[in-house]
mmCIF file of C-alpha atoms and ligand atoms in Angstrom:
data_model
loop_
_atom_site.group_PDB
_atom_site.id
_atom_site.type_symbol
_atom_site.label_atom_id
_atom_site.label_comp_id
_atom_site.label_asym_id
_atom_site.label_seq_id
_atom_site.Cartn_x
_atom_site.Cartn_y
_atom_site.Cartn_z
ATOM 1 C CA UNK A 142 111.213 -34.979 258.097
ATOM 2 C CA UNK A 143 109.433 -34.261 254.811
ATOM 3 C CA UNK A 144 108.700 -37.080 252.385
ATOM 4 C CA UNK A 145 109.263 -37.313 248.645
ATOM 5 C CA UNK A 146 106.692 -39.386 246.783
ATOM 6 C CA UNK A 147 108.182 -41.007 243.669
ATOM 7 C CA UNK A 148 105.391 -42.536 241.607
ATOM 8 C CA UNK A 149 106.002 -44.611 238.499
ATOM 9 C CA UNK A 150 103.411 -45.576 235.925
ATOM 10 C CA UNK A 151 102.807 -48.501 233.596
ATOM 11 C CA UNK A 152 105.553 -50.774 232.323
ATOM 12 C CA UNK A 153 108.247 -49.172 234.459
ATOM 13 C CA UNK A 154 108.342 -52.424 236.440
ATOM 14 C CA UNK A 155 110.031 -53.767 233.276
ATOM 15 C CA UNK A 156 112.983 -51.366 233.499
ATOM 16 C CA UNK A 157 116.219 -53.182 232.725
ATOM 17 C CA UNK A 158 114.440 -55.596 230.371
ATOM 18 C CA UNK A 159 112.319 -53.133 228.442
ATOM 19 C CA UNK A 160 113.870 -51.507 225.345
ATOM 20 C CA UNK A 161 117.306 -51.086 226.997
ATOM 21 C CA UNK A 162 118.552 -48.939 224.114
ATOM 22 C CA UNK A 163 115.965 -46.332 225.195
ATOM 23 C CA UNK A 164 115.597 -46.877 228.946
ATOM 24 C CA UNK A 165 119.005 -48.335 229.903
ATOM 25 C CA UNK A 166 119.863 -51.483 231.805
ATOM 26 C CA UNK A 167 119.079 -50.401 235.350
ATOM 27 C CA UNK A 168 116.054 -51.935 237.023
ATOM 28 C CA UNK A 169 113.280 -50.220 238.977
ATOM 29 C CA UNK A 170 114.902 -51.588 242.141
ATOM 30 C CA UNK A 171 118.134 -49.812 241.119
ATOM 31 C CA UNK A 172 116.103 -46.604 240.715
ATOM 32 C CA UNK A 173 114.523 -47.110 244.132
ATOM 33 C CA UNK A 174 117.993 -47.468 245.717
ATOM 34 C CA UNK A 175 119.219 -44.372 243.871
ATOM 35 C CA UNK A 176 116.221 -42.409 245.227
ATOM 36 C CA UNK A 177 116.758 -43.791 248.724
ATOM 37 C CA UNK A 178 120.396 -42.655 248.679
ATOM 38 C CA UNK A 179 119.483 -39.188 247.334
ATOM 39 C CA UNK A 180 116.770 -38.760 249.986
ATOM 40 C CA UNK A 181 119.111 -39.948 252.749
ATOM 41 C CA UNK A 182 121.702 -37.362 251.630
ATOM 42 C CA UNK A 183 119.132 -34.614 252.087
ATOM 43 C CA UNK A 184 117.368 -35.885 255.195
ATOM 44 C CA UNK A 185 114.152 -36.624 253.283
ATOM 45 C CA UNK A 186 111.832 -39.596 253.632
ATOM 46 C CA UNK A 187 110.836 -41.617 250.563
ATOM 47 C CA UNK A 188 107.676 -43.315 249.300
ATOM 48 C CA UNK A 189 108.624 -45.128 246.084
ATOM 49 C CA UNK A 190 105.903 -46.954 244.157
ATOM 50 C CA UNK A 191 104.969 -48.286 240.721
ATOM 51 C CA UNK A 192 101.586 -49.202 239.298
ATOM 52 C CA UNK A 193 100.237 -50.340 235.956
ATOM 53 C CA UNK A 194 96.784 -48.996 236.909
ATOM 54 C CA UNK A 195 95.684 -45.403 236.351
ATOM 55 C CA UNK A 196 93.178 -45.375 239.231
ATOM 56 C CA UNK A 197 95.781 -46.619 241.690
ATOM 57 C CA UNK A 198 98.063 -43.746 240.658
ATOM 58 C CA UNK A 199 95.133 -41.333 241.193
ATOM 59 C CA UNK A 200 94.599 -42.793 244.692
ATOM 60 C CA UNK A 201 98.300 -42.408 245.521
ATOM 61 C CA UNK A 202 98.296 -38.773 244.362
ATOM 62 C CA UNK A 203 95.314 -38.182 246.678
ATOM 63 C CA UNK A 204 97.323 -39.819 249.479
ATOM 64 C CA UNK A 205 100.282 -37.520 248.685
ATOM 65 C CA UNK A 206 97.788 -34.624 248.754
ATOM 66 C CA UNK A 207 96.902 -35.550 252.351
ATOM 67 C CA UNK A 208 100.592 -35.544 253.272
ATOM 68 C CA UNK A 209 100.933 -32.163 251.512
ATOM 69 C CA UNK A 210 97.958 -30.767 253.457
ATOM 70 C CA UNK A 211 99.760 -31.685 256.697
ATOM 71 C CA UNK A 212 102.862 -29.824 255.476
ATOM 72 C CA UNK A 213 104.849 -33.045 255.314
ATOM 73 C CA UNK A 214 105.321 -33.515 251.549
ATOM 74 C CA UNK A 215 108.589 -32.395 249.957
ATOM 75 C CA UNK A 216 107.323 -33.074 246.434
ATOM 76 C CA UNK A 217 105.861 -35.602 244.055
ATOM 77 C CA UNK A 218 108.280 -36.854 241.411
ATOM 78 C CA UNK A 219 106.085 -38.415 238.794
ATOM 79 C CA UNK A 220 106.985 -40.618 235.864
ATOM 80 C CA UNK A 221 103.478 -41.365 234.628
ATOM 81 C CA UNK A 222 104.965 -43.247 231.652
ATOM 82 C CA UNK A 223 102.402 -43.712 228.839
ATOM 83 C CA UNK A 224 99.624 -42.124 230.948
ATOM 84 C CA UNK A 225 101.538 -38.845 230.548
ATOM 85 C CA UNK A 226 100.213 -38.680 227.006
ATOM 86 C CA UNK A 227 96.645 -39.816 227.691
ATOM 87 C CA UNK A 228 95.447 -39.060 231.211
ATOM 88 C CA UNK A 229 93.274 -36.093 232.128
ATOM 89 C CA UNK A 230 92.495 -37.962 235.383
ATOM 90 C CA UNK A 231 96.118 -37.793 236.528
ATOM 91 C CA UNK A 232 96.319 -34.094 235.600
ATOM 92 C CA UNK A 233 93.135 -33.443 237.591
ATOM 93 C CA UNK A 234 94.512 -35.381 240.579
ATOM 94 C CA UNK A 235 97.683 -33.264 240.649
ATOM 95 C CA UNK A 236 95.723 -30.022 240.208
ATOM 96 C CA UNK A 237 93.012 -31.048 242.674
ATOM 97 C CA UNK A 238 95.467 -31.876 245.453
ATOM 98 C CA UNK A 239 97.868 -29.013 244.731
ATOM 99 C CA UNK A 240 100.889 -31.239 245.236
ATOM 100 C CA UNK A 241 104.174 -29.733 244.014
ATOM 101 C CA UNK A 242 105.139 -32.075 241.186
ATOM 102 C CA UNK A 243 108.158 -32.679 238.985
ATOM 103 C CA UNK A 244 107.299 -34.544 235.790
ATOM 104 C CA UNK A 245 110.052 -36.971 234.911
ATOM 105 C CA UNK A 246 110.907 -39.103 231.886
ATOM 106 C CA UNK A 247 113.923 -41.325 231.511
ATOM 107 C CA UNK A 248 114.018 -40.860 227.747
ATOM 108 C CA UNK A 249 113.859 -37.618 225.766
ATOM 109 C CA UNK A 250 110.211 -37.885 224.760
ATOM 110 C CA UNK A 251 110.611 -34.959 222.335
ATOM 111 C CA UNK A 252 113.097 -36.890 220.234
ATOM 112 C CA UNK A 253 110.692 -39.821 219.913
ATOM 113 C CA UNK A 254 107.317 -40.501 218.239
ATOM 114 C CA UNK A 255 105.076 -37.438 217.896
ATOM 115 C CA UNK A 256 102.408 -38.940 220.213
ATOM 116 C CA UNK A 257 104.965 -38.614 223.039
ATOM 117 C CA UNK A 258 105.471 -34.884 222.434
ATOM 118 C CA UNK A 259 102.307 -33.867 224.274
ATOM 119 C CA UNK A 260 102.011 -34.236 228.028
ATOM 120 C CA UNK A 261 98.777 -33.670 229.939
ATOM 121 C CA UNK A 262 100.851 -33.338 233.118
ATOM 122 C CA UNK A 263 103.252 -30.560 232.123
ATOM 123 C CA UNK A 264 100.549 -27.921 232.705
ATOM 124 C CA UNK A 265 100.572 -28.829 236.404
ATOM 125 C CA UNK A 266 104.320 -29.462 236.790
ATOM 126 C CA UNK A 267 106.760 -27.191 238.611
ATOM 127 C CA UNK A 268 109.481 -28.634 236.393
ATOM 128 C CA UNK A 269 109.995 -31.287 233.750
ATOM 129 C CA UNK A 270 113.065 -33.498 233.533
ATOM 130 C CA UNK A 271 113.499 -35.746 230.522
ATOM 131 C CA UNK A 272 116.272 -37.489 228.663
ATOM 132 C CA UNK A 273 118.791 -37.779 231.501
ATOM 133 C CA UNK A 274 118.214 -41.479 232.002
ATOM 134 C CA UNK A 275 117.490 -42.804 235.485
ATOM 135 C CA UNK A 276 119.966 -40.218 236.859
ATOM 136 C CA UNK A 277 117.071 -37.769 236.431
ATOM 137 C CA UNK A 278 115.412 -39.223 239.548
ATOM 138 C CA UNK A 279 118.407 -38.339 241.734
ATOM 139 C CA UNK A 280 118.690 -34.901 240.177
ATOM 140 C CA UNK A 281 114.984 -34.268 240.793
ATOM 141 C CA UNK A 282 115.457 -35.112 244.482
ATOM 142 C CA UNK A 283 118.544 -32.850 244.644
ATOM 143 C CA UNK A 284 116.405 -30.032 243.209
ATOM 144 C CA UNK A 285 113.523 -30.631 245.627
ATOM 145 C CA UNK A 286 115.966 -30.474 248.550
ATOM 146 C CA UNK A 287 116.743 -26.864 247.534
ATOM 147 C CA UNK A 288 113.088 -25.707 247.367
HETATM 148 C C1 LIG B 535 108.625 -42.563 229.733
HETATM 149 C C2 LIG B 535 108.297 -42.029 228.325
HETATM 150 C C3 LIG B 535 106.878 -42.402 227.927
HETATM 151 O O1 LIG B 535 106.587 -41.890 226.627
HETATM 152 C C4 LIG B 535 106.736 -43.897 227.887
HETATM 153 O O2 LIG B 535 105.401 -44.262 227.573
HETATM 154 C C5 LIG B 535 107.194 -44.562 229.131
HETATM 155 C C6 LIG B 535 108.364 -44.051 229.835
HETATM 156 C C7 LIG B 535 110.098 -42.328 230.105
HETATM 157 O O3 LIG B 535 110.411 -42.477 231.281
HETATM 158 O O4 LIG B 535 110.927 -42.031 229.230
HETATM 159 O O5 LIG B 535 106.669 -45.599 229.512
HETATM 160 O O6 LIG B 535 107.821 -41.860 230.681
#
């Protein structure tokens, strides 16, 4: 069974409380359950994590890279949150490990402040999903299941 890594960056632990007009009312635990159900539908395993620390996300991408090297990674679905717009280290981690990655945003970052329009990660992404709300996570897993 291949595993999907779903990694979430800073402040996503506040989902449900944080700016609900932008991010909706569902919590990160709701998102985890949604991902679990999508993975179960497709016979995929799931590693679902959140961190507020850039280096921890780098370490987890390296871990996913090890799983990928063994042929056991379905994909990385990555909502790097604010680090999307700032982090060369996360881009380098994705490129350095070669993990197949879908960049994901709950909100439509292109309809928001201009500093959210640039993503360091898009250059290394197989696909980008944004603006579909938390449903985007399930749709990303559905897509990965067809790769
Ligand atoms: C986000 C969009 C980012 O710009 C923001 O910093 C986040 C969440 C999203 O899911 O819409 O924290 O990645």
